[in-house]
Short mmCIF file of C-alpha atoms in Angstrom, two decimals:
data_model
loop_
_atom_site.label_atom_id
_atom_site.label_comp_id
_atom_site.label_asym_id
_atom_site.label_seq_id
_atom_site.Cartn_x
_atom_site.Cartn_y
_atom_site.Cartn_z
CA MET A 1 -110.27 41.52 -52.34
CA SER A 2 -106.73 41.37 -53.76
CA ILE A 3 -106.57 45.18 -53.59
CA ASN A 4 -107.76 45.45 -50.22
CA ASN A 5 -105.48 42.67 -49.02
CA ARG A 6 -102.32 44.88 -50.68
CA VAL A 7 -103.47 48.07 -49.27
CA LEU A 8 -103.91 46.56 -45.43
CA PHE A 9 -100.13 45.38 -45.79
CA LEU A 10 -98.81 49.01 -46.90
CA PHE A 11 -101.64 50.75 -44.13
CA SER A 12 -100.06 48.07 -41.82
CA LYS A 13 -96.58 48.74 -42.56
CA GLY A 14 -96.43 52.58 -43.11
CA ILE A 15 -98.26 53.18 -39.85
CA SER A 16 -95.72 50.84 -37.60
CA HIS A 17 -93.01 52.53 -39.09
CA ILE A 18 -94.31 55.90 -38.59
CA GLY A 19 -94.75 55.45 -35.06
CA THR A 20 -91.17 53.52 -34.77
CA ARG A 21 -89.15 56.55 -36.32
CA LEU A 22 -91.41 59.33 -34.15
CA PHE A 23 -89.98 57.21 -31.06
CA THR A 24 -86.19 56.10 -32.13
CA PHE A 25 -86.10 60.26 -33.09
CA ALA A 26 -87.46 61.00 -29.63
CA LEU A 27 -84.99 58.39 -27.83
CA SER A 28 -82.13 59.88 -29.57
CA TRP A 29 -83.03 63.48 -28.29
CA TYR A 30 -83.39 61.93 -25.12
CA ILE A 31 -80.13 60.62 -24.79
CA LEU A 32 -77.88 63.11 -26.29
CA SER A 33 -79.68 66.21 -24.46
CA GLN A 34 -79.70 64.35 -21.29
CA THR A 35 -75.85 63.23 -21.52
CA GLY A 36 -74.30 65.12 -24.32
CA SER A 37 -72.47 62.14 -24.46
CA GLY A 38 -71.40 60.63 -28.16
CA LEU A 39 -70.79 57.61 -26.68
CA SER A 40 -73.59 57.82 -24.50
CA PHE A 41 -75.16 57.33 -28.45
CA SER A 42 -73.19 55.53 -29.73
CA ILE A 43 -74.45 52.37 -27.21
CA SER A 44 -77.48 53.10 -28.34
CA LEU A 45 -76.44 52.72 -32.10
CA LEU A 46 -74.94 49.08 -31.38
CA VAL A 47 -77.56 47.77 -29.30
CA ASN A 48 -79.55 48.29 -31.56
CA TYR A 49 -77.48 46.44 -34.45
CA LEU A 50 -76.39 43.52 -32.31
CA PRO A 51 -80.01 41.78 -32.27
CA GLN A 52 -80.16 41.95 -35.98
CA ILE A 53 -76.72 40.66 -36.37
CA ALA A 54 -77.27 37.53 -33.69
CA LEU A 55 -80.77 36.75 -34.47
CA SER A 56 -80.83 37.15 -37.94
CA LEU A 57 -80.58 33.61 -39.58
CA PHE A 58 -82.67 32.00 -36.28
CA VAL A 59 -85.66 34.23 -37.44
CA GLY A 60 -84.93 32.98 -40.89
CA ASN A 61 -85.58 29.43 -40.47
CA LEU A 62 -88.33 30.60 -38.41
CA SER A 63 -90.11 32.73 -41.08
CA ASP A 64 -89.79 29.30 -43.34
CA LYS A 65 -91.27 27.20 -40.76
CA THR A 66 -94.34 29.48 -40.48
CA PRO A 67 -97.43 28.44 -41.93
CA ARG A 68 -99.60 31.46 -40.92
CA PRO A 69 -96.83 34.56 -41.22
CA ASN A 70 -99.64 37.20 -40.21
CA ARG A 71 -100.28 35.54 -36.72
CA ILE A 72 -96.62 35.90 -36.06
CA LEU A 73 -96.84 39.94 -37.48
CA VAL A 74 -99.35 40.30 -35.06
CA LEU A 75 -97.35 39.05 -32.27
CA CYS A 76 -94.72 41.36 -33.16
CA ASP A 77 -96.48 44.26 -33.60
CA VAL A 78 -98.37 43.47 -29.92
CA ALA A 79 -94.50 43.13 -27.99
CA SER A 80 -93.34 46.05 -29.55
CA ALA A 81 -96.31 47.74 -28.22
CA VAL A 82 -95.24 46.22 -24.49
CA VAL A 83 -91.91 47.03 -24.69
CA CYS A 84 -92.81 50.45 -25.44
CA CYS A 85 -94.02 50.56 -22.00
CA LEU A 86 -91.07 49.69 -20.31
CA PRO A 87 -90.01 54.22 -20.61
CA LEU A 88 -93.43 55.26 -19.63
CA LEU A 89 -92.66 52.75 -16.21
CA HIS A 90 -89.05 54.18 -15.78
CA LEU A 91 -87.35 56.89 -17.88
CA GLY A 92 -83.73 56.23 -17.97
CA LEU A 93 -80.42 55.12 -19.92
CA ALA A 94 -81.03 51.49 -18.76
CA SER A 95 -84.76 51.23 -19.49
CA ILE A 96 -84.12 53.09 -23.03
CA TYR A 97 -81.03 51.16 -24.25
CA CYS A 98 -83.51 47.88 -23.27
CA THR A 99 -86.70 49.44 -25.36
CA ILE A 100 -83.94 50.08 -28.00
CA PHE A 101 -82.76 46.10 -27.87
CA LEU A 102 -85.83 44.48 -27.33
CA LEU A 103 -87.22 47.01 -30.63
CA SER A 104 -84.86 46.14 -32.18
CA ALA A 105 -85.04 42.21 -31.63
CA ILE A 106 -88.08 42.07 -32.52
CA SER A 107 -87.70 44.08 -35.72
CA ALA A 108 -85.65 41.25 -36.94
CA VAL A 109 -88.36 38.51 -36.67
CA PHE A 110 -90.88 40.93 -38.52
CA ASN A 111 -88.34 42.27 -41.77
CA ASN A 112 -87.54 38.50 -42.46
CA VAL A 113 -90.79 37.51 -42.32
CA ILE A 114 -91.97 40.41 -44.14
CA ASP A 115 -89.90 39.73 -46.93
CA THR A 116 -89.97 36.55 -46.61
CA HIS A 117 -93.74 35.83 -47.25
CA LEU A 118 -94.55 38.81 -49.06
CA ILE A 119 -94.50 36.74 -52.94
CA ASN A 120 -97.30 34.71 -51.26
CA LEU A 121 -99.37 36.91 -49.99
CA ASN A 122 -102.73 37.02 -51.54
CA GLY A 123 -102.85 39.45 -54.64
CA VAL A 124 -99.23 39.13 -55.61
CA ASP A 125 -99.87 36.84 -58.55
CA ASN A 126 -97.15 38.41 -60.61
CA ALA A 127 -93.34 39.06 -60.94
CA GLU A 128 -95.02 42.50 -61.84
CA VAL A 129 -97.02 43.17 -58.68
CA LEU A 130 -94.45 42.19 -56.32
CA LYS A 131 -92.18 44.74 -57.40
CA LYS A 132 -94.56 47.36 -57.33
CA LEU A 133 -95.83 46.67 -53.68
CA THR A 134 -92.10 46.33 -53.14
CA SER A 135 -91.78 49.61 -54.47
CA SER A 136 -94.89 51.00 -52.83
CA ALA A 137 -93.40 49.68 -49.22
CA GLN A 138 -90.25 51.67 -50.07
CA PHE A 139 -91.59 55.14 -51.26
CA ILE A 140 -94.12 54.81 -47.72
CA THR A 141 -90.58 53.93 -45.78
CA SER A 142 -89.08 56.98 -47.52
CA VAL A 143 -91.72 59.69 -47.41
CA VAL A 144 -91.79 58.05 -43.57
CA ASN A 145 -88.09 58.69 -43.17
CA ILE A 146 -87.83 62.16 -44.47
CA ALA A 147 -91.17 63.45 -42.56
CA ALA A 148 -90.73 61.55 -38.83
CA PRO A 149 -87.85 63.84 -38.10
CA PHE A 150 -89.03 67.04 -39.01
CA ILE A 151 -92.27 66.02 -37.33
CA GLY A 152 -90.50 65.28 -33.85
CA GLY A 153 -88.56 67.71 -34.17
CA ILE A 154 -91.60 70.00 -33.59
CA LEU A 155 -93.85 67.38 -31.36
CA ILE A 156 -90.39 67.66 -29.31
CA ARG A 157 -90.61 70.95 -28.01
CA LEU A 158 -94.19 70.30 -26.91
CA LEU A 159 -94.36 66.92 -26.10
CA PRO A 160 -92.48 64.94 -22.98
CA ILE A 161 -90.94 61.70 -24.16
CA GLN A 162 -93.66 59.19 -23.14
CA MET A 163 -96.09 60.38 -24.80
CA PHE A 164 -93.99 59.19 -27.91
CA ALA A 165 -94.33 55.75 -26.92
CA ILE A 166 -97.81 56.06 -26.22
CA ILE A 167 -97.38 56.99 -29.96
CA ASN A 168 -95.37 54.27 -30.81
CA ILE A 169 -98.13 52.08 -29.24
CA GLY A 170 -101.15 52.69 -30.67
CA SER A 171 -99.36 52.70 -34.33
CA PHE A 172 -97.95 49.22 -33.15
CA LEU A 173 -101.52 48.09 -32.36
CA LEU A 174 -103.49 49.51 -35.48
CA SER A 175 -100.82 47.55 -37.75
CA ALA A 176 -101.34 44.48 -35.37
CA PHE A 177 -105.13 45.08 -36.32
CA GLY A 178 -104.31 45.60 -39.92
CA GLU A 179 -102.21 42.41 -39.80
CA ILE A 180 -105.15 40.68 -37.94
CA TRP A 181 -106.83 40.44 -42.13
CA LEU A 182 -103.91 40.08 -44.19
CA THR A 183 -103.92 36.57 -46.08
CA TYR A 184 -101.48 34.49 -47.51
CA ARG A 185 -101.49 31.47 -50.57
CA PRO A 186 -99.70 28.72 -48.75
CA ARG A 187 -95.80 28.55 -49.76
CA ARG A 188 -94.63 27.07 -53.11
CA THR A 189 -92.77 24.39 -52.59
CA GLY A 190 -88.50 23.63 -53.91
CA ASN A 191 -86.77 20.96 -55.24
CA ASP A 192 -83.34 21.78 -53.39
CA ALA A 193 -83.88 22.52 -50.40
CA ARG A 194 -85.51 19.12 -50.10
CA ASN A 195 -82.80 17.28 -51.65
CA THR A 196 -80.32 18.61 -48.97
CA GLY A 197 -82.80 17.79 -46.06
CA ARG A 198 -85.10 19.92 -44.56
CA GLY A 199 -82.80 19.78 -41.44
CA GLN A 200 -79.92 21.36 -42.53
CA TRP A 201 -80.75 25.32 -41.72
CA GLY A 202 -77.13 26.14 -39.93
CA GLY A 203 -75.34 28.90 -41.09
CA ARG A 204 -72.92 26.74 -43.46
CA ALA A 205 -75.25 24.87 -45.10
CA VAL A 206 -76.84 27.71 -46.30
CA LEU A 207 -73.91 29.60 -46.99
CA SER A 208 -73.22 27.06 -48.71
CA TYR A 209 -76.23 27.59 -50.88
CA MET A 210 -76.07 30.84 -51.38
CA PHE A 211 -72.64 31.42 -52.50
CA GLY A 212 -73.06 28.14 -54.66
CA GLN A 213 -75.48 29.38 -56.22
CA LYS A 214 -73.41 31.08 -59.08
CA LYS A 215 -75.84 34.03 -60.04
CA LEU A 216 -77.28 34.75 -56.74
CA ARG A 217 -74.26 35.19 -55.46
CA THR A 218 -72.78 37.85 -56.94
CA PHE A 219 -76.38 39.45 -55.65
CA PHE A 220 -74.64 38.57 -52.05
CA LEU A 221 -71.50 39.61 -52.79
CA ALA A 222 -71.71 42.74 -54.55
CA ASN A 223 -74.40 44.14 -52.27
CA SER A 224 -72.05 43.36 -49.02
CA LEU A 225 -69.68 45.55 -51.27
CA GLY A 226 -71.67 48.06 -51.97
CA ASN A 227 -73.03 48.35 -48.21
CA PHE A 228 -69.16 48.39 -46.73
CA CYS A 229 -68.27 50.88 -49.28
CA PHE A 230 -71.37 53.14 -48.85
CA SER A 231 -71.25 53.75 -44.87
CA ALA A 232 -67.87 54.97 -45.21
CA GLY A 233 -67.48 56.99 -48.55
CA VAL A 234 -71.01 58.52 -47.58
CA ASN A 235 -72.54 57.96 -44.72
CA VAL A 236 -69.14 58.80 -42.71
CA ALA A 237 -67.20 61.24 -45.58
CA LEU A 238 -70.71 63.34 -46.74
CA PRO A 239 -70.33 65.41 -42.95
CA LEU A 240 -67.12 66.01 -42.90
CA ILE A 241 -66.18 66.72 -46.37
CA VAL A 242 -69.73 69.53 -45.80
CA THR A 243 -69.17 70.68 -42.20
CA THR A 244 -64.97 70.57 -41.79
CA THR A 245 -63.54 70.43 -45.66
CA LEU A 246 -66.19 73.06 -46.82
CA GLY A 247 -66.74 74.65 -44.37
CA ILE A 248 -70.57 74.68 -45.64
CA SER A 249 -73.75 76.17 -43.37
CA SER A 250 -75.98 74.22 -41.58
CA GLY A 251 -78.35 75.00 -43.93
CA GLY A 252 -76.78 73.30 -46.88
CA TYR A 253 -75.53 70.28 -44.88
CA GLY A 254 -79.67 70.13 -44.84
CA LEU A 255 -80.70 70.29 -47.96
CA ILE A 256 -77.89 68.34 -48.93
CA SER A 257 -79.02 65.41 -46.57
CA SER A 258 -81.82 65.81 -48.10
CA SER A 259 -81.42 65.47 -51.17
CA ILE A 260 -80.32 61.68 -50.33
CA ALA A 261 -84.35 61.35 -49.38
CA ILE A 262 -85.77 63.20 -52.44
CA GLY A 263 -83.76 60.74 -54.63
CA SER A 264 -84.96 57.63 -52.85
CA VAL A 265 -88.69 59.08 -52.55
CA LEU A 266 -88.96 59.60 -56.63
CA CYS A 267 -87.33 56.51 -57.08
CA ALA A 268 -89.60 54.42 -55.01
CA MET A 269 -92.53 56.28 -57.28
CA TRP A 270 -91.42 55.68 -60.33
CA ARG A 271 -90.26 51.87 -59.69
CA THR A 272 -94.05 51.57 -58.50
CA LYS A 273 -95.22 52.77 -62.08
CA ALA A 274 -92.34 51.46 -64.24
CA PRO A 275 -91.03 47.86 -62.21
CA SER A 276 -87.57 47.25 -63.31
CA ASP A 277 -86.94 43.98 -65.19
CA SER A 278 -87.52 40.10 -64.09
CA ARG A 279 -83.83 38.93 -64.99
CA LEU A 280 -81.53 37.45 -62.50
CA GLN A 281 -79.04 39.89 -63.46
CA TYR A 282 -77.32 42.30 -60.92
CA PRO A 283 -77.70 46.18 -61.81
CA PHE A 284 -73.66 46.51 -61.72
CA LEU A 285 -74.02 49.38 -64.05
CA GLN A 286 -76.49 51.24 -61.26
CA LEU A 287 -74.04 50.48 -58.09
CA GLY A 288 -70.99 51.37 -60.03
CA LEU A 289 -72.55 54.92 -60.79
CA ILE A 290 -72.43 55.55 -56.55
CA GLY A 291 -69.46 54.51 -57.09
CA GLY A 292 -68.99 57.37 -59.88
CA CYS A 293 -70.19 59.28 -57.25
CA MET A 294 -67.78 59.11 -54.51
CA LEU A 295 -65.32 59.62 -56.69
CA ILE A 296 -66.96 62.78 -57.82
CA LEU A 297 -67.74 63.55 -54.09
CA SER A 298 -63.87 63.38 -52.72
CA LEU A 299 -63.46 65.71 -56.40
CA LEU A 300 -65.45 68.51 -54.29
CA ALA A 301 -64.09 68.01 -51.50
CA CYS A 302 -60.10 68.77 -53.21
CA ILE A 303 -61.10 71.41 -55.95
CA SER A 304 -64.28 73.49 -54.36
CA ASN A 305 -65.13 76.28 -52.02
CA GLN A 306 -68.11 76.73 -50.00
CA GLY A 307 -70.18 78.37 -52.46
CA SER A 308 -73.78 77.82 -54.44
CA ARG A 309 -72.38 76.53 -56.63
CA THR A 310 -70.84 73.43 -54.75
CA VAL A 311 -73.70 73.17 -52.68
CA MET A 312 -76.09 72.79 -56.13
CA ALA A 313 -73.65 70.22 -57.20
CA LEU A 314 -73.46 68.36 -53.84
CA CYS A 315 -77.34 67.89 -53.80
CA ALA A 316 -76.86 66.56 -57.50
CA ILE A 317 -75.00 63.63 -56.22
CA MET A 318 -76.83 63.08 -53.48
CA PHE A 319 -80.04 63.03 -55.01
CA ALA A 320 -78.54 60.40 -57.18
CA VAL A 321 -77.29 58.48 -54.49
CA GLY A 322 -80.93 58.33 -52.94
CA TRP A 323 -82.05 57.17 -56.48
CA LEU A 324 -79.72 54.51 -57.16
CA SER A 325 -79.52 53.07 -53.37
CA VAL A 326 -83.28 52.71 -53.25
CA ASP A 327 -83.17 51.16 -57.39
CA ILE A 328 -80.91 48.95 -56.38
CA ASN A 329 -82.83 47.88 -53.15
CA ILE A 330 -85.81 46.61 -54.75
CA LYS A 331 -84.14 44.69 -57.50
CA SER A 332 -82.27 42.82 -55.40
CA LYS A 333 -84.36 42.13 -52.46
CA THR A 334 -87.11 40.94 -55.51
CA THR A 335 -85.11 39.11 -57.54
CA ILE A 336 -83.87 37.20 -54.40
CA GLN A 337 -88.23 36.92 -53.68
CA LEU A 338 -88.45 35.32 -56.69
CA PHE A 339 -85.02 32.92 -57.74
CA VAL A 340 -83.95 32.02 -54.42
CA ASP A 341 -85.05 28.23 -53.27
CA PRO A 342 -88.53 28.86 -51.18
CA GLU A 343 -87.46 26.46 -48.25
CA TYR A 344 -84.32 28.41 -48.33
CA LEU A 345 -85.81 31.56 -49.04
CA GLY A 346 -85.93 32.94 -44.63
CA LYS A 347 -82.74 31.82 -43.80
CA VAL A 348 -80.77 33.42 -46.81
CA LEU A 349 -82.32 36.13 -46.38
CA GLY A 350 -81.25 36.00 -42.95
CA MET A 351 -77.72 35.84 -43.35
CA SER A 352 -77.37 38.36 -46.13
CA THR A 353 -79.10 40.80 -43.04
CA SER A 354 -76.40 39.75 -40.65
CA ILE A 355 -73.49 39.95 -42.89
CA SER A 356 -74.38 43.27 -43.69
CA TYR A 357 -74.89 44.56 -40.52
CA ILE A 358 -71.59 43.01 -39.78
CA LEU A 359 -69.63 45.18 -42.21
CA ILE A 360 -71.36 48.21 -41.80
CA PRO A 361 -70.42 49.02 -38.07
CA LEU A 362 -67.16 47.85 -39.71
CA SER A 363 -66.67 49.85 -42.08
CA LEU A 364 -67.29 52.35 -39.95
CA VAL A 365 -65.35 52.12 -37.31
CA ILE A 366 -62.36 51.47 -40.08
CA ALA A 367 -63.63 54.97 -41.94
CA GLY A 368 -63.57 56.93 -38.28
CA ALA A 369 -60.05 55.74 -37.51
CA ILE A 370 -58.93 56.79 -40.93
CA SER A 371 -60.47 60.30 -40.87
CA GLU A 372 -58.73 60.98 -38.24
CA ILE A 373 -55.30 60.92 -39.87
CA TRP A 374 -55.92 61.65 -43.35
CA PRO A 375 -57.96 64.24 -44.94
CA ALA A 376 -62.13 63.87 -45.11
CA PHE A 377 -61.53 63.31 -49.29
CA VAL A 378 -59.76 60.35 -48.79
CA LEU A 379 -62.74 58.20 -47.90
CA PRO A 380 -64.71 58.36 -50.65
CA MET A 381 -61.87 58.74 -53.14
CA SER A 382 -60.78 55.59 -51.70
CA ASN A 383 -64.11 53.22 -51.11
CA GLY A 384 -65.11 54.41 -54.76
CA THR A 385 -61.98 53.01 -56.63
CA LEU A 386 -62.79 49.75 -54.79
CA LEU A 387 -66.18 49.43 -55.75
CA VAL A 388 -65.87 50.15 -58.91
CA ILE A 389 -62.72 48.03 -59.36
CA VAL A 390 -64.52 45.33 -57.70
CA LEU A 391 -67.79 45.01 -59.01
CA ILE A 392 -65.52 45.33 -63.38
CA LEU A 393 -64.33 41.75 -61.51
CA LEU A 394 -67.36 40.70 -60.43
CA TRP A 395 -69.18 41.87 -63.77
CA LEU A 396 -66.55 39.64 -66.12
CA VAL A 397 -66.55 36.61 -63.33
CA ASP A 398 -70.33 37.19 -63.71
CA ARG A 399 -70.45 36.92 -67.71
CA LYS A 400 -68.77 33.84 -67.85
CA THR A 401 -71.73 31.71 -65.82
CA VAL A 402 -73.82 33.03 -68.75
#
């Protein structure tokens, strides 16, 4: 039964993610094709971020209090299916922005409940099983992220945008059907939260708990720093370097971009067979290597031409970045699930998500401004250097707490 429980979990998560990725791809294409406006597309990104920033702490408290997580998951999927009906009733920018906003708000609840209660899912009996299940879920997510844009690009020529909404409605309802049968153990209880009072769930109390635990504090600081630097040093810098600095063709750019996804998939696959250790130790080396990849990227932008060797080198770097990013994500998520006090787990996950989503737009804005003033190679060079230096300082502080 425990195996079936884990299979149901992966099926529900996978089928809803497939529909969502196809739907968001279609919505993005519709906005750009109908308006041709980068501003309109940027607004769609903004309305996707806002609910995650605003609701993460609230939904963390909700996750901690709920005794039957599968009920909330089912309600989230049914509510998402209802929201997807908006483009069917009226297809326009206003309804699309509203759909994106509401789906993001529901997703904030859904993802927090999933992460908070995964450790209590029947069949997750120890840390190794938790890591394998997390790795399997990451593998499914990475595969869908690769396949959905490709499939969507083909289907968008054959189907109207409303059909993608219908596909997503079906995926949410299938996911809800699978989640009905999920079974969870009663939540374990912790001592720290009981001693501080169950009612203290405000932002100040959660931040005090997060940064009061010396070893866990390193995870939150390093992950926030990594998200900030990665957004500017890779997400913004890579397209600029490839297209404007090196003049690589669209085919080469597609190959380079897909290398990140391939690295992510293979790392997730590897971790399902060989889970990482369960020590409360941040993966400094992996994040430091991402900083090193940024420095190599800036070096290639300065000395390379647009030949095939450059494309191969960039593919290798992005493959390593994809692998390392997933490895860090799996390690960080499972460590938080294992070592954070159960009474605080949902709130901590919510607060850390909120911090990350605040820093990412900030990083993108700063990177965009810098790219207008200095050459593109400055972005990976400055962010890679910042990441490595601060990581060394965090590592030295972390060693003193051992």
